[in-house]
Amino acid sequence: METIDELKLILSPEKIKERVEELGQQITSDYKGKDMVVIGILKGAFIFMADLVRHIDLPLKMDFVRLQSYGSSTESSGQITITKDVELSLKDKHVLIVEDIIDTGYTLKYLKEMLKLHDTASVSLCCLIDKKERRKVNIEAEYVGFEIERGFLVGYGLDYDEQYRQLPGIYHLSPRYEAKGFVPSDR
Ligand code: IMP
Ligand code: MG
């Protein structure tokens, strides 16, 4: 695809596919016999979630939430609001949150606390990419696809100013954009 920004491939579609299959198998064995609801965070997680659930060989329900966080151009502030709430009943359900990236951790910490108010049986996290080094609050995902130390990533659902979500691989966006700061559109 022709792009205006400089992109460097860091995770190929094959590598992602392999890891998503492994995660799906692990989740399948961990959630056997449990009443499961998988909740995706829009928009970033939509492609990951679509691939992941096709490797979870169990009965399950799906829902989506959309969150917004305010902060500087490069980091979320911890002030989060829900712009689309869950619609399914989560009472006594084993909830698995599916997210694209954990960065500071503010978004997921907020969502996890919020979902616990629904009298769930359990709430766990599955994220495709963990940027552990950037964490501001103490939160760990039970399932992690890849740990990536630094850089701004696009593709496979991840965007820069709403662009590049459709790329089948994950790319590092040219560092000159990081120097300028980015304005994340869906957090
Ligand atoms: P945080 O953990 O609250 O800081 O927010 C994580 C959210 O920020 C993710 O859900 C993404 O939407 C967004 N985000 C963080 N890093 C990146 C990136 O490298 N590319 C695209 N979006 C990112
Ligand atoms: Mg997101």
Short mmCIF file of N, CA, C and O in Angstrom, two decimals, residues 28-164:
data_model
loop_
_atom_site.label_atom_id
_atom_site.label_comp_id
_atom_site.label_asym_id
_atom_site.label_seq_id
_atom_site.Cartn_x
_atom_site.Cartn_y
_atom_site.Cartn_z
N THR A 28 -8.97 -21.09 25.39
CA THR A 28 -9.91 -22.22 25.30
C THR A 28 -9.71 -23.19 26.46
O THR A 28 -10.69 -23.62 27.08
N SER A 29 -8.46 -23.50 26.79
CA SER A 29 -8.28 -24.47 27.87
C SER A 29 -8.56 -23.82 29.23
O SER A 29 -9.10 -24.47 30.12
N ASP A 30 -8.27 -22.53 29.39
CA ASP A 30 -8.51 -21.86 30.69
C ASP A 30 -9.99 -21.60 30.97
O ASP A 30 -10.40 -21.52 32.13
N TYR A 31 -10.79 -21.43 29.94
CA TYR A 31 -12.20 -21.04 30.14
C TYR A 31 -13.19 -22.19 29.93
O TYR A 31 -14.40 -21.97 29.92
N LYS A 32 -12.67 -23.39 29.77
CA LYS A 32 -13.55 -24.56 29.58
C LYS A 32 -14.54 -24.66 30.73
O LYS A 32 -14.16 -24.56 31.89
N GLY A 33 -15.83 -24.78 30.43
CA GLY A 33 -16.84 -24.94 31.48
C GLY A 33 -17.27 -23.63 32.13
O GLY A 33 -18.10 -23.62 33.03
N LYS A 34 -16.69 -22.52 31.70
CA LYS A 34 -17.04 -21.22 32.29
C LYS A 34 -17.97 -20.45 31.37
O LYS A 34 -17.85 -20.53 30.15
N ASP A 35 -18.86 -19.69 31.99
CA ASP A 35 -19.81 -18.88 31.24
C ASP A 35 -19.10 -17.59 30.83
O ASP A 35 -18.87 -16.71 31.65
N MET A 36 -18.75 -17.50 29.53
CA MET A 36 -17.79 -16.48 29.11
C MET A 36 -18.39 -15.34 28.29
O MET A 36 -19.20 -15.58 27.39
N VAL A 37 -17.94 -14.12 28.59
CA VAL A 37 -18.26 -12.97 27.72
C VAL A 37 -16.95 -12.30 27.33
O VAL A 37 -16.13 -11.96 28.20
N VAL A 38 -16.74 -12.13 26.05
CA VAL A 38 -15.53 -11.46 25.55
C VAL A 38 -15.92 -10.02 25.20
O VAL A 38 -16.87 -9.79 24.45
N ILE A 39 -15.19 -9.06 25.78
CA ILE A 39 -15.51 -7.64 25.54
C ILE A 39 -14.34 -6.96 24.84
O ILE A 39 -13.23 -6.89 25.37
N GLY A 40 -14.59 -6.46 23.65
CA GLY A 40 -13.56 -5.76 22.88
C GLY A 40 -13.64 -4.26 23.10
O GLY A 40 -14.73 -3.71 23.28
N ILE A 41 -12.49 -3.61 23.12
CA ILE A 41 -12.45 -2.16 23.26
C ILE A 41 -12.29 -1.52 21.88
O ILE A 41 -11.32 -1.78 21.17
N LEU A 42 -13.28 -0.74 21.52
CA LEU A 42 -13.30 -0.09 20.20
C LEU A 42 -12.44 1.17 20.21
O LEU A 42 -12.34 1.81 21.23
N LYS A 43 -11.84 1.55 19.08
CA LYS A 43 -11.93 0.77 17.87
C LYS A 43 -10.74 -0.18 17.72
O LYS A 43 -10.79 -1.14 16.97
N GLY A 44 -9.65 0.15 18.39
CA GLY A 44 -8.37 -0.51 18.15
C GLY A 44 -8.36 -2.02 18.17
O GLY A 44 -7.57 -2.66 17.47
N ALA A 45 -9.23 -2.63 19.01
CA ALA A 45 -9.16 -4.09 19.19
C ALA A 45 -10.01 -4.88 18.20
O ALA A 45 -10.04 -6.11 18.27
N PHE A 46 -10.67 -4.20 17.26
CA PHE A 46 -11.68 -4.94 16.48
C PHE A 46 -11.10 -6.05 15.60
O PHE A 46 -11.71 -7.11 15.47
N ILE A 47 -9.93 -5.84 15.04
CA ILE A 47 -9.36 -6.87 14.16
C ILE A 47 -8.78 -8.01 15.00
O ILE A 47 -9.01 -9.19 14.72
N PHE A 48 -8.07 -7.66 16.04
CA PHE A 48 -7.51 -8.66 16.96
C PHE A 48 -8.63 -9.53 17.54
O PHE A 48 -8.56 -10.75 17.55
N MET A 49 -9.69 -8.88 17.99
CA MET A 49 -10.82 -9.61 18.58
C MET A 49 -11.45 -10.56 17.57
O MET A 49 -11.74 -11.72 17.87
N ALA A 50 -11.63 -10.07 16.34
CA ALA A 50 -12.25 -10.90 15.30
C ALA A 50 -11.42 -12.16 15.04
O ALA A 50 -11.97 -13.26 14.88
N ASP A 51 -10.11 -12.02 15.02
CA ASP A 51 -9.25 -13.18 14.79
C ASP A 51 -9.19 -14.08 16.03
O ASP A 51 -9.25 -15.30 15.93
N LEU A 52 -9.08 -13.45 17.19
CA LEU A 52 -8.94 -14.22 18.43
C LEU A 52 -10.14 -15.11 18.71
O LEU A 52 -9.99 -16.30 18.99
N VAL A 53 -11.35 -14.55 18.61
CA VAL A 53 -12.55 -15.35 18.96
C VAL A 53 -12.72 -16.55 18.03
O VAL A 53 -13.31 -17.55 18.41
N ARG A 54 -12.16 -16.47 16.82
CA ARG A 54 -12.26 -17.61 15.92
C ARG A 54 -11.30 -18.74 16.30
O ARG A 54 -11.34 -19.81 15.70
N HIS A 55 -10.49 -18.48 17.31
CA HIS A 55 -9.62 -19.54 17.85
C HIS A 55 -9.99 -19.90 19.28
O HIS A 55 -9.25 -20.59 19.96
N ILE A 56 -11.13 -19.39 19.75
CA ILE A 56 -11.62 -19.81 21.06
C ILE A 56 -12.75 -20.81 20.81
O ILE A 56 -13.82 -20.44 20.35
N ASP A 57 -12.47 -22.06 21.09
CA ASP A 57 -13.39 -23.14 20.73
C ASP A 57 -14.34 -23.43 21.89
O ASP A 57 -14.34 -24.53 22.46
N LEU A 58 -15.14 -22.44 22.25
CA LEU A 58 -16.06 -22.54 23.39
C LEU A 58 -17.30 -21.71 23.10
O LEU A 58 -17.22 -20.76 22.32
N PRO A 59 -18.42 -22.03 23.77
CA PRO A 59 -19.57 -21.12 23.64
C PRO A 59 -19.23 -19.81 24.34
O PRO A 59 -18.65 -19.83 25.42
N LEU A 60 -19.54 -18.69 23.72
CA LEU A 60 -19.28 -17.40 24.36
C LEU A 60 -20.17 -16.33 23.77
O LEU A 60 -20.74 -16.49 22.69
N LYS A 61 -20.29 -15.22 24.51
CA LYS A 61 -20.99 -14.05 24.00
C LYS A 61 -19.97 -12.93 23.81
O LYS A 61 -18.95 -12.91 24.48
N MET A 62 -20.31 -11.99 22.92
CA MET A 62 -19.39 -10.88 22.66
C MET A 62 -20.08 -9.54 22.85
O MET A 62 -21.26 -9.40 22.55
N ASP A 63 -19.31 -8.59 23.32
CA ASP A 63 -19.81 -7.22 23.43
C ASP A 63 -18.64 -6.27 23.19
O ASP A 63 -17.49 -6.72 23.11
N PHE A 64 -18.94 -4.98 23.07
CA PHE A 64 -17.89 -3.99 22.84
C PHE A 64 -18.13 -2.77 23.72
O PHE A 64 -19.28 -2.45 24.05
N VAL A 65 -17.05 -2.12 24.11
CA VAL A 65 -17.14 -0.83 24.78
C VAL A 65 -16.25 0.15 24.03
O VAL A 65 -15.36 -0.26 23.29
N ARG A 66 -16.54 1.41 24.24
CA ARG A 66 -15.69 2.45 23.66
C ARG A 66 -15.37 3.43 24.76
O ARG A 66 -16.26 3.86 25.52
N LEU A 67 -14.10 3.77 24.89
CA LEU A 67 -13.64 4.63 25.98
C LEU A 67 -12.93 5.84 25.40
O LEU A 67 -12.37 5.77 24.30
N GLN A 68 -12.94 6.89 26.18
CA GLN A 68 -12.25 8.09 25.74
C GLN A 68 -11.41 8.58 26.92
O GLN A 68 -11.90 8.60 28.04
N SER A 69 -10.18 8.95 26.64
CA SER A 69 -9.39 9.49 27.73
C SER A 69 -8.81 10.83 27.32
O SER A 69 -8.48 11.06 26.16
N TYR A 70 -8.72 11.69 28.28
CA TYR A 70 -8.21 13.03 28.01
C TYR A 70 -6.80 13.13 28.55
O TYR A 70 -6.48 12.53 29.55
N GLY A 71 -5.96 13.88 27.88
CA GLY A 71 -4.59 14.02 28.37
C GLY A 71 -3.77 14.81 27.39
O GLY A 71 -4.30 15.49 26.52
N SER A 72 -2.46 14.70 27.52
CA SER A 72 -1.57 15.38 26.58
C SER A 72 -1.63 14.62 25.27
O SER A 72 -2.25 13.57 25.17
N SER A 73 -0.93 15.13 24.26
CA SER A 73 -0.99 14.48 22.97
C SER A 73 -0.32 13.11 22.98
O SER A 73 -0.60 12.26 22.16
N THR A 74 0.59 12.88 23.91
CA THR A 74 1.35 11.62 23.88
C THR A 74 0.95 10.64 24.95
O THR A 74 1.41 9.51 24.95
N GLU A 75 0.12 11.02 25.87
CA GLU A 75 -0.17 10.12 26.97
C GLU A 75 -1.56 10.36 27.53
O GLU A 75 -1.98 11.50 27.64
N SER A 76 -2.23 9.27 27.92
CA SER A 76 -3.54 9.47 28.53
C SER A 76 -3.36 9.93 29.97
O SER A 76 -2.36 9.64 30.61
N SER A 77 -4.35 10.64 30.47
CA SER A 77 -4.21 11.30 31.76
C SER A 77 -4.74 10.46 32.91
O SER A 77 -4.48 10.73 34.06
N GLY A 78 -5.52 9.47 32.59
CA GLY A 78 -6.16 8.71 33.65
C GLY A 78 -7.59 9.14 33.83
O GLY A 78 -8.36 8.52 34.55
N GLN A 79 -7.96 10.23 33.15
CA GLN A 79 -9.35 10.67 33.22
C GLN A 79 -10.11 10.04 32.06
O GLN A 79 -9.99 10.45 30.90
N ILE A 80 -10.88 9.00 32.37
CA ILE A 80 -11.49 8.19 31.32
C ILE A 80 -13.01 8.29 31.38
O ILE A 80 -13.58 8.30 32.47
N THR A 81 -13.65 8.33 30.22
CA THR A 81 -15.10 8.22 30.21
C THR A 81 -15.52 7.13 29.22
O THR A 81 -14.80 6.85 28.27
N ILE A 82 -16.68 6.55 29.50
CA ILE A 82 -17.21 5.52 28.60
C ILE A 82 -18.15 6.18 27.60
O ILE A 82 -19.08 6.87 27.99
N THR A 83 -17.91 5.99 26.32
CA THR A 83 -18.80 6.58 25.32
C THR A 83 -19.73 5.53 24.73
O THR A 83 -20.72 5.86 24.09
N LYS A 84 -19.41 4.25 24.93
CA LYS A 84 -20.35 3.16 24.59
C LYS A 84 -20.18 2.09 25.65
O LYS A 84 -19.11 1.50 25.79
N ASP A 85 -21.25 1.85 26.37
CA ASP A 85 -21.20 0.92 27.50
C ASP A 85 -21.51 -0.51 27.05
O ASP A 85 -21.97 -0.73 25.92
N VAL A 86 -21.29 -1.49 27.93
CA VAL A 86 -21.68 -2.87 27.63
C VAL A 86 -23.19 -2.97 27.57
O VAL A 86 -23.90 -2.25 28.27
N GLU A 87 -23.66 -3.88 26.74
CA GLU A 87 -25.10 -4.07 26.59
C GLU A 87 -25.56 -5.40 27.16
O GLU A 87 -26.70 -5.56 27.57
N LEU A 88 -24.69 -6.40 27.21
CA LEU A 88 -25.05 -7.70 27.76
C LEU A 88 -25.01 -7.66 29.28
O LEU A 88 -24.30 -6.85 29.86
N SER A 89 -25.75 -8.58 29.91
CA SER A 89 -25.64 -8.71 31.36
C SER A 89 -24.35 -9.47 31.68
O SER A 89 -24.07 -10.51 31.08
N LEU A 90 -23.57 -8.94 32.62
CA LEU A 90 -22.29 -9.58 32.96
C LEU A 90 -22.35 -10.30 34.30
O LEU A 90 -21.36 -10.84 34.77
N LYS A 91 -23.53 -10.31 34.90
CA LYS A 91 -23.66 -10.93 36.22
C LYS A 91 -23.26 -12.41 36.17
O LYS A 91 -23.75 -13.16 35.33
N ASP A 92 -22.34 -12.77 37.06
CA ASP A 92 -21.82 -14.14 37.20
C ASP A 92 -21.08 -14.65 35.95
O ASP A 92 -20.87 -15.84 35.80
N LYS A 93 -20.72 -13.75 35.07
CA LYS A 93 -19.99 -14.16 33.86
C LYS A 93 -18.48 -14.06 34.07
O LYS A 93 -18.01 -13.21 34.84
N HIS A 94 -17.77 -14.88 33.35
CA HIS A 94 -16.31 -14.77 33.30
C HIS A 94 -15.98 -13.87 32.11
O HIS A 94 -16.16 -14.26 30.97
N VAL A 95 -15.53 -12.66 32.44
CA VAL A 95 -15.33 -11.65 31.40
C VAL A 95 -13.87 -11.61 30.97
O VAL A 95 -12.96 -11.59 31.80
N LEU A 96 -13.68 -11.63 29.67
CA LEU A 96 -12.33 -11.44 29.12
C LEU A 96 -12.32 -10.15 28.30
O LEU A 96 -13.02 -10.04 27.29
N ILE A 97 -11.54 -9.16 28.76
CA ILE A 97 -11.41 -7.90 28.02
C ILE A 97 -10.34 -8.08 26.95
O ILE A 97 -9.24 -8.57 27.24
N VAL A 98 -10.66 -7.68 25.73
CA VAL A 98 -9.68 -7.77 24.64
C VAL A 98 -9.30 -6.35 24.22
O VAL A 98 -10.15 -5.55 23.84
N GLU A 99 -7.99 -6.07 24.32
CA GLU A 99 -7.50 -4.72 24.02
C GLU A 99 -6.31 -4.82 23.05
O GLU A 99 -5.62 -5.83 23.01
N ASP A 100 -6.11 -3.76 22.28
CA ASP A 100 -4.96 -3.76 21.37
C ASP A 100 -3.63 -3.56 22.10
O ASP A 100 -2.73 -4.38 21.99
N ILE A 101 -3.54 -2.46 22.87
CA ILE A 101 -2.27 -2.11 23.52
C ILE A 101 -2.51 -1.68 24.95
O ILE A 101 -3.43 -0.90 25.21
N ILE A 102 -1.69 -2.15 25.89
CA ILE A 102 -1.65 -1.51 27.21
C ILE A 102 -0.42 -0.63 27.22
O ILE A 102 0.69 -1.09 26.98
N ASP A 103 -0.66 0.64 27.47
CA ASP A 103 0.43 1.61 27.45
C ASP A 103 0.63 2.10 28.89
O ASP A 103 1.30 1.44 29.67
N THR A 104 0.05 3.22 29.25
CA THR A 104 0.15 3.68 30.65
C THR A 104 -0.61 2.75 31.59
O THR A 104 -0.27 2.61 32.75
N GLY A 105 -1.69 2.14 31.05
CA GLY A 105 -2.51 1.24 31.86
C GLY A 105 -3.76 1.90 32.40
O GLY A 105 -4.64 1.23 32.94
N TYR A 106 -3.87 3.21 32.26
CA TYR A 106 -5.02 3.94 32.82
C TYR A 106 -6.35 3.41 32.28
O TYR A 106 -7.30 3.20 33.02
N THR A 107 -6.40 3.21 30.96
CA THR A 107 -7.65 2.79 30.32
C THR A 107 -8.15 1.46 30.88
O THR A 107 -9.31 1.33 31.28
N LEU A 108 -7.26 0.48 30.91
CA LEU A 108 -7.68 -0.85 31.35
C LEU A 108 -7.95 -0.93 32.83
O LEU A 108 -8.82 -1.68 33.26
N LYS A 109 -7.20 -0.17 33.60
CA LYS A 109 -7.44 -0.18 35.04
C LYS A 109 -8.85 0.34 35.32
O LYS A 109 -9.60 -0.25 36.08
N TYR A 110 -9.19 1.41 34.64
CA TYR A 110 -10.52 1.99 34.81
C TYR A 110 -11.60 0.99 34.39
O TYR A 110 -12.57 0.75 35.11
N LEU A 111 -11.42 0.39 33.21
CA LEU A 111 -12.45 -0.53 32.71
C LEU A 111 -12.59 -1.76 33.60
O LEU A 111 -13.70 -2.21 33.87
N LYS A 112 -11.47 -2.28 34.06
CA LYS A 112 -11.52 -3.46 34.91
C LYS A 112 -12.30 -3.17 36.20
O LYS A 112 -13.16 -3.96 36.60
N GLU A 113 -12.02 -2.04 36.82
CA GLU A 113 -12.73 -1.66 38.05
C GLU A 113 -14.22 -1.48 37.76
O GLU A 113 -15.07 -1.91 38.51
N MET A 114 -14.51 -0.84 36.64
CA MET A 114 -15.89 -0.55 36.27
C MET A 114 -16.67 -1.86 36.04
O MET A 114 -17.78 -2.01 36.49
N LEU A 115 -16.05 -2.80 35.35
CA LEU A 115 -16.75 -4.05 35.03
C LEU A 115 -16.99 -4.91 36.27
O LEU A 115 -17.96 -5.65 36.33
N LYS A 116 -16.12 -4.76 37.25
CA LYS A 116 -16.30 -5.54 38.48
C LYS A 116 -17.59 -5.14 39.21
O LYS A 116 -18.15 -5.93 39.95
N LEU A 117 -18.05 -3.93 38.97
CA LEU A 117 -19.30 -3.46 39.59
C LEU A 117 -20.52 -4.21 39.04
O LEU A 117 -21.62 -4.10 39.57
N HIS A 118 -20.33 -4.96 37.97
CA HIS A 118 -21.43 -5.72 37.36
C HIS A 118 -21.63 -7.10 37.99
O HIS A 118 -22.30 -7.94 37.40
N ASP A 119 -20.99 -7.36 39.15
CA ASP A 119 -21.11 -8.68 39.81
C ASP A 119 -20.63 -9.82 38.92
O ASP A 119 -21.27 -10.87 38.83
N THR A 120 -19.54 -9.60 38.25
CA THR A 120 -18.97 -10.63 37.38
C THR A 120 -18.37 -11.75 38.23
O THR A 120 -18.03 -11.54 39.39
N ALA A 121 -18.20 -12.92 37.62
CA ALA A 121 -17.51 -14.01 38.31
C ALA A 121 -16.00 -13.77 38.27
O ALA A 121 -15.28 -14.08 39.22
N SER A 122 -15.51 -13.21 37.17
CA SER A 122 -14.09 -12.85 37.06
C SER A 122 -13.91 -11.86 35.91
O SER A 122 -14.75 -11.80 35.01
N VAL A 123 -12.82 -11.09 35.97
CA VAL A 123 -12.48 -10.18 34.87
C VAL A 123 -10.99 -10.36 34.58
O VAL A 123 -10.15 -10.14 35.45
N SER A 124 -10.67 -10.77 33.36
CA SER A 124 -9.26 -10.91 32.95
C SER A 124 -9.00 -10.11 31.69
O SER A 124 -9.94 -9.70 31.00
N LEU A 125 -7.72 -9.92 31.41
CA LEU A 125 -7.33 -9.09 30.27
C LEU A 125 -6.50 -9.87 29.26
O LEU A 125 -5.63 -10.65 29.64
N CYS A 126 -6.80 -9.61 28.00
CA CYS A 126 -5.98 -10.14 26.93
C CYS A 126 -5.59 -8.97 26.04
O CYS A 126 -6.46 -8.31 25.47
N CYS A 127 -4.29 -8.69 25.94
CA CYS A 127 -3.90 -7.60 25.05
C CYS A 127 -2.89 -8.10 24.04
O CYS A 127 -2.07 -8.97 24.33
N LEU A 128 -2.99 -7.57 22.86
CA LEU A 128 -2.09 -8.00 21.80
C LEU A 128 -0.67 -7.51 22.08
O LEU A 128 0.29 -8.24 21.93
N ILE A 129 -0.56 -6.24 22.50
CA ILE A 129 0.76 -5.66 22.72
C ILE A 129 0.84 -5.03 24.10
O ILE A 129 -0.06 -4.29 24.50
N ASP A 130 1.89 -5.35 24.80
CA ASP A 130 2.13 -4.78 26.12
C ASP A 130 3.36 -3.88 26.04
O ASP A 130 4.45 -4.34 25.72
N LYS A 131 3.13 -2.58 26.31
CA LYS A 131 4.27 -1.63 26.38
C LYS A 131 4.59 -1.45 27.86
O LYS A 131 4.30 -0.40 28.44
N LYS A 132 5.15 -2.47 28.44
CA LYS A 132 5.36 -2.53 29.89
C LYS A 132 6.15 -1.35 30.44
O LYS A 132 5.85 -0.83 31.52
N GLU A 133 7.14 -0.93 29.70
CA GLU A 133 8.03 0.14 30.17
C GLU A 133 7.33 1.47 30.37
O GLU A 133 7.83 2.33 31.08
N ARG A 134 6.19 1.64 29.75
CA ARG A 134 5.48 2.92 29.84
C ARG A 134 4.39 2.93 30.90
O ARG A 134 3.65 3.90 31.04
N ARG A 135 4.30 1.85 31.65
CA ARG A 135 3.20 1.73 32.60
C ARG A 135 3.24 2.78 33.72
O ARG A 135 4.29 3.04 34.28
N LYS A 136 2.08 3.37 34.00
CA LYS A 136 1.97 4.35 35.08
C LYS A 136 1.21 3.79 36.27
O LYS A 136 1.35 4.25 37.38
N VAL A 137 0.31 2.83 36.00
CA VAL A 137 -0.45 2.23 37.09
C VAL A 137 -0.22 0.73 37.06
O VAL A 137 0.09 0.15 36.02
N ASN A 138 -0.39 0.11 38.22
CA ASN A 138 -0.09 -1.30 38.33
C ASN A 138 -1.21 -2.16 37.75
O ASN A 138 -2.25 -2.34 38.37
N ILE A 139 -1.00 -2.65 36.55
CA ILE A 139 -1.99 -3.55 35.95
C ILE A 139 -1.27 -4.54 35.02
O ILE A 139 -0.36 -4.17 34.28
N GLU A 140 -1.65 -5.79 35.15
CA GLU A 140 -1.02 -6.85 34.34
C GLU A 140 -2.11 -7.55 33.54
O GLU A 140 -3.20 -7.79 34.05
N ALA A 141 -1.78 -7.91 32.30
CA ALA A 141 -2.73 -8.70 31.51
C ALA A 141 -2.42 -10.18 31.71
O ALA A 141 -1.25 -10.57 31.80
N GLU A 142 -3.47 -10.98 31.80
CA GLU A 142 -3.29 -12.43 31.93
C GLU A 142 -2.77 -13.03 30.63
O GLU A 142 -2.05 -14.02 30.64
N TYR A 143 -3.16 -12.44 29.51
CA TYR A 143 -2.73 -12.94 28.20
C TYR A 143 -2.13 -11.78 27.41
O TYR A 143 -2.78 -10.76 27.22
N VAL A 144 -0.89 -11.98 26.96
CA VAL A 144 -0.20 -10.93 26.20
C VAL A 144 0.33 -11.53 24.90
O VAL A 144 0.98 -12.58 24.92
N GLY A 145 0.04 -10.87 23.79
CA GLY A 145 0.56 -11.34 22.51
C GLY A 145 2.05 -11.08 22.37
O GLY A 145 2.84 -12.01 22.22
N PHE A 146 2.42 -9.82 22.46
CA PHE A 146 3.82 -9.42 22.27
C PHE A 146 4.16 -8.29 23.24
O PHE A 146 3.33 -7.44 23.49
N GLU A 147 5.40 -8.32 23.73
CA GLU A 147 5.89 -7.17 24.51
C GLU A 147 6.75 -6.31 23.60
O GLU A 147 7.67 -6.82 22.97
N ILE A 148 6.41 -5.04 23.53
CA ILE A 148 7.17 -4.12 22.68
C ILE A 148 7.62 -2.97 23.57
O ILE A 148 6.82 -2.41 24.31
N GLU A 149 8.89 -2.63 23.51
CA GLU A 149 9.42 -1.63 24.44
C GLU A 149 9.02 -0.20 24.11
O GLU A 149 8.61 0.56 24.95
N ARG A 150 9.23 0.16 22.86
CA ARG A 150 8.98 1.57 22.56
C ARG A 150 8.44 1.74 21.13
O ARG A 150 8.37 0.78 20.37
N GLY A 151 8.10 3.00 20.83
CA GLY A 151 7.68 3.31 19.48
C GLY A 151 6.18 3.39 19.35
O GLY A 151 5.45 2.81 20.15
N PHE A 152 5.75 4.11 18.35
CA PHE A 152 4.32 4.23 18.08
C PHE A 152 3.97 3.26 16.95
O PHE A 152 4.60 3.25 15.90
N LEU A 153 2.96 2.44 17.19
CA LEU A 153 2.65 1.34 16.28
C LEU A 153 1.34 1.55 15.55
O LEU A 153 0.39 2.11 16.12
N VAL A 154 1.28 1.08 14.31
CA VAL A 154 0.04 1.14 13.53
C VAL A 154 -0.17 -0.18 12.80
O VAL A 154 0.75 -0.96 12.62
N GLY A 155 -1.41 -0.39 12.37
CA GLY A 155 -1.77 -1.59 11.61
C GLY A 155 -2.48 -2.60 12.49
O GLY A 155 -2.45 -2.51 13.71
N TYR A 156 -3.17 -3.54 11.87
CA TYR A 156 -3.91 -4.61 12.57
C TYR A 156 -4.85 -4.00 13.62
O TYR A 156 -4.93 -4.43 14.75
N GLY A 157 -5.54 -2.94 13.22
CA GLY A 157 -6.49 -2.27 14.12
C GLY A 157 -5.96 -0.99 14.73
O GLY A 157 -6.73 -0.10 15.10
N LEU A 158 -4.64 -0.87 14.85
CA LEU A 158 -4.04 0.31 15.48
C LEU A 158 -3.94 1.46 14.50
O LEU A 158 -3.56 1.25 13.34
N ASP A 159 -4.21 2.65 14.99
CA ASP A 159 -4.23 3.80 14.07
C ASP A 159 -3.27 4.90 14.47
O ASP A 159 -2.83 4.99 15.62
N TYR A 160 -2.98 5.73 13.49
CA TYR A 160 -2.40 7.05 13.73
C TYR A 160 -3.37 8.02 13.07
O TYR A 160 -3.54 7.97 11.84
N ASP A 161 -4.04 8.84 13.85
CA ASP A 161 -5.02 9.77 13.31
C ASP A 161 -6.03 9.05 12.41
O ASP A 161 -6.35 9.53 11.32
N GLU A 162 -6.49 7.89 12.87
CA GLU A 162 -7.51 7.06 12.18
C GLU A 162 -7.02 6.37 10.90
O GLU A 162 -7.79 5.68 10.24
N GLN A 163 -5.74 6.52 10.59
CA GLN A 163 -5.21 5.85 9.40
C GLN A 163 -4.54 4.53 9.79
O GLN A 163 -4.12 4.37 10.92
N TYR A 164 -4.42 3.66 8.82
CA TYR A 164 -3.60 2.44 8.88
C TYR A 164 -4.21 1.26 9.62
O TYR A 164 -3.57 0.23 9.76
#
